PDB file of C-alpha atoms in Angstrom:
ATOM      1  CA  MET A 644      -1.580  -0.507 -27.938  1.00  0.00           C
ATOM      2  CA  SER A 645      -2.439  -4.100 -27.211  1.00  0.00           C
ATOM      3  CA  VAL A 646      -1.005  -6.809 -25.007  1.00  0.00           C
ATOM      4  CA  THR A 647       0.028 -10.028 -26.703  1.00  0.00           C
ATOM      5  CA  GLU A 648       0.413 -13.455 -25.149  1.00  0.00           C
ATOM      6  CA  LYS A 649       4.166 -12.999 -25.585  1.00  0.00           C
ATOM      7  CA  ASP A 650       3.943  -9.833 -23.442  1.00  0.00           C
ATOM      8  CA  VAL A 651       2.011 -11.704 -20.743  1.00  0.00           C
ATOM      9  CA  ARG A 652       4.592 -14.516 -20.690  1.00  0.00           C
ATOM     10  CA  TYR A 653       7.380 -11.915 -20.423  1.00  0.00           C
ATOM     11  CA  MET A 654       5.679 -10.153 -17.478  1.00  0.00           C
ATOM     12  CA  ALA A 655       4.958 -13.494 -15.826  1.00  0.00           C
ATOM     13  CA  GLY A 656       8.633 -14.351 -16.145  1.00  0.00           C
ATOM     14  CA  LEU A 657       9.623 -11.080 -14.503  1.00  0.00           C
ATOM     15  CA  ALA A 658       7.229 -11.840 -11.653  1.00  0.00           C
ATOM     16  CA  ARG A 659       8.459 -15.449 -11.463  1.00  0.00           C
ATOM     17  CA  LEU A 660       4.931 -16.755 -12.168  1.00  0.00           C
ATOM     18  CA  GLN A 661       4.169 -19.979 -13.968  1.00  0.00           C
ATOM     19  CA  LEU A 662       1.011 -19.548 -16.016  1.00  0.00           C
ATOM     20  CA  SER A 663      -0.858 -22.131 -18.063  1.00  0.00           C
ATOM     21  CA  GLY A 664      -1.742 -21.405 -21.685  1.00  0.00           C
ATOM     22  CA  GLU A 665      -5.346 -20.703 -20.687  1.00  0.00           C
ATOM     23  CA  GLU A 666      -4.230 -18.231 -17.986  1.00  0.00           C
ATOM     24  CA  VAL A 667      -1.976 -16.446 -20.479  1.00  0.00           C
ATOM     25  CA  LYS A 668      -4.900 -15.998 -22.890  1.00  0.00           C
ATOM     26  CA  SER A 669      -7.185 -14.826 -20.084  1.00  0.00           C
ATOM     27  CA  PHE A 670      -4.671 -12.289 -18.761  1.00  0.00           C
ATOM     28  CA  ALA A 671      -3.996 -10.958 -22.268  1.00  0.00           C
ATOM     29  CA  GLN A 672      -7.730 -10.416 -22.798  1.00  0.00           C
ATOM     30  CA  ASP A 673      -8.134  -8.761 -19.377  1.00  0.00           C
ATOM     31  CA  MET A 674      -5.174  -6.443 -19.919  1.00  0.00           C
ATOM     32  CA  ASN A 675      -6.482  -5.439 -23.344  1.00  0.00           C
ATOM     33  CA  LYS A 676      -9.879  -4.628 -21.824  1.00  0.00           C
ATOM     34  CA  ILE A 677      -8.147  -2.409 -19.255  1.00  0.00           C
ATOM     35  CA  LEU A 678      -6.161  -0.619 -21.956  1.00  0.00           C
ATOM     36  CA  ASP A 679      -9.311  -0.138 -24.065  1.00  0.00           C
ATOM     37  CA  TYR A 680     -11.044   1.413 -21.078  1.00  0.00           C
ATOM     38  CA  MET A 681      -8.079   3.704 -20.446  1.00  0.00           C
ATOM     39  CA  GLU A 682      -8.270   4.855 -24.075  1.00  0.00           C
ATOM     40  CA  ARG A 683     -11.957   5.650 -23.587  1.00  0.00           C
ATOM     41  CA  LEU A 684     -11.134   7.670 -20.481  1.00  0.00           C
ATOM     42  CA  ASP A 685      -8.415   9.501 -22.388  1.00  0.00           C
ATOM     43  CA  GLU A 686     -11.102  10.862 -24.752  1.00  0.00           C
ATOM     44  CA  LEU A 687     -12.734  12.847 -21.925  1.00  0.00           C
ATOM     45  CA  ASP A 688     -12.041  16.561 -21.709  1.00  0.00           C
ATOM     46  CA  THR A 689     -10.603  17.146 -18.241  1.00  0.00           C
ATOM     47  CA  SER A 690      -9.024  20.536 -18.883  1.00  0.00           C
ATOM     48  CA  ASP A 691     -11.337  22.302 -16.400  1.00  0.00           C
ATOM     49  CA  VAL A 692     -11.107  19.645 -13.667  1.00  0.00           C
ATOM     50  CA  GLU A 693      -8.774  20.312 -10.764  1.00  0.00           C
ATOM     51  CA  PRO A 694      -6.390  17.505  -9.828  1.00  0.00           C
ATOM     52  CA  LEU A 695      -7.630  15.475  -6.876  1.00  0.00           C
ATOM     53  CA  GLU A 696      -5.901  13.575  -4.159  1.00  0.00           C
ATOM     54  CA  HIS A 697      -8.997  11.422  -3.653  1.00  0.00           C
ATOM     55  CA  VAL A 698     -12.162  10.925  -5.632  1.00  0.00           C
ATOM     56  CA  ILE A 699     -14.274  11.976  -2.655  1.00  0.00           C
ATOM     57  CA  ASP A 700     -13.585  14.685  -0.090  1.00  0.00           C
ATOM     58  CA  LEU A 701     -12.042  13.173   2.998  1.00  0.00           C
ATOM     59  CA  GLU A 702     -11.619  14.968   6.252  1.00  0.00           C
ATOM     60  CA  SER A 703      -8.630  14.206   8.400  1.00  0.00           C
ATOM     61  CA  ARG A 704      -9.485  11.576  10.981  1.00  0.00           C
ATOM     62  CA  LEU A 705      -6.202  11.991  12.806  1.00  0.00           C
ATOM     63  CA  ARG A 706      -6.089  13.639  16.165  1.00  0.00           C
ATOM     64  CA  LYS A 707      -4.557  17.066  16.553  1.00  0.00           C
ATOM     65  CA  ASP A 708      -0.855  16.974  17.251  1.00  0.00           C
ATOM     66  CA  LYS A 709      -0.544  18.660  20.606  1.00  0.00           C
ATOM     67  CA  ALA A 710       1.872  18.251  23.468  1.00  0.00           C
ATOM     68  CA  GLU A 711       0.571  16.538  26.566  1.00  0.00           C
ATOM     69  CA  THR A 712       2.136  15.768  29.883  1.00  0.00           C
ATOM     70  CA  PRO A 713       4.333  12.673  29.624  1.00  0.00           C
ATOM     71  CA  LEU A 714       4.038   9.617  31.855  1.00  0.00           C
ATOM     72  CA  SER A 715       5.930   9.841  35.080  1.00  0.00           C
ATOM     73  CA  HIS A 716       8.937   7.581  35.468  1.00  0.00           C
ATOM     74  CA  ASP A 717       7.124   5.413  38.028  1.00  0.00           C
ATOM     75  CA  ASP A 718       3.991   5.075  35.874  1.00  0.00           C
ATOM     76  CA  ALA A 719       6.037   4.022  32.870  1.00  0.00           C
ATOM     77  CA  LEU A 720       7.856   1.324  34.843  1.00  0.00           C
ATOM     78  CA  LYS A 721       4.645   0.146  36.523  1.00  0.00           C
ATOM     79  CA  ASN A 722       3.585  -1.922  33.451  1.00  0.00           C
ATOM     80  CA  ALA A 723       7.022  -3.369  32.766  1.00  0.00           C
ATOM     81  CA  PRO A 724       7.268  -7.153  33.113  1.00  0.00           C
ATOM     82  CA  ASP A 725      10.686  -6.734  34.722  1.00  0.00           C
ATOM     83  CA  ALA A 726      12.320  -3.525  35.915  1.00  0.00           C
ATOM     84  CA  ASP A 727      14.793  -2.343  38.470  1.00  0.00           C
ATOM     85  CA  SER A 728      14.542   1.033  40.168  1.00  0.00           C
ATOM     86  CA  ASP A 729      15.303   3.085  37.029  1.00  0.00           C
ATOM     87  CA  TYR A 730      15.206   0.914  33.884  1.00  0.00           C
ATOM     88  CA  PHE A 731      13.265  -1.732  31.988  1.00  0.00           C
ATOM     89  CA  ARG A 732      14.961  -5.123  32.086  1.00  0.00           C
ATOM     90  CA  VAL A 733      14.984  -7.095  28.853  1.00  0.00           C
ATOM     91  CA  PRO A 734      16.351 -10.545  28.042  1.00  0.00           C
ATOM     92  CA  LYS A 735      19.886 -10.716  26.709  1.00  0.00           C
ATOM     93  CA  VAL A 736      19.827 -11.027  22.919  1.00  0.00           C
ATOM     94  CA  ILE A 737      23.550 -11.038  22.088  1.00  0.00           C
ATOM     95  CA  GLU A 738      25.713 -13.940  23.166  1.00  0.00           C
TER      96      GLU A 738
END
């Protein structure tokens, strides 16, 4: 499989890109290099390789999901720019 300049112009049209003739040639060459590399990779025997989510092992950097005590009503309203006794006050957005 190879990418022609016609293919590049078609894809550029789909993406609403205006490319010069030199850019079209350059992109066609780059895309063909990518496809050639993919064909080389396809020659590798990967039958005994387990599918991976990531190339390297990553450990979860997210905190544990555990319940904690919530803010009290007064503490939550303490940082509000404008509040009455029970609620946050916000500017009117609908006329």
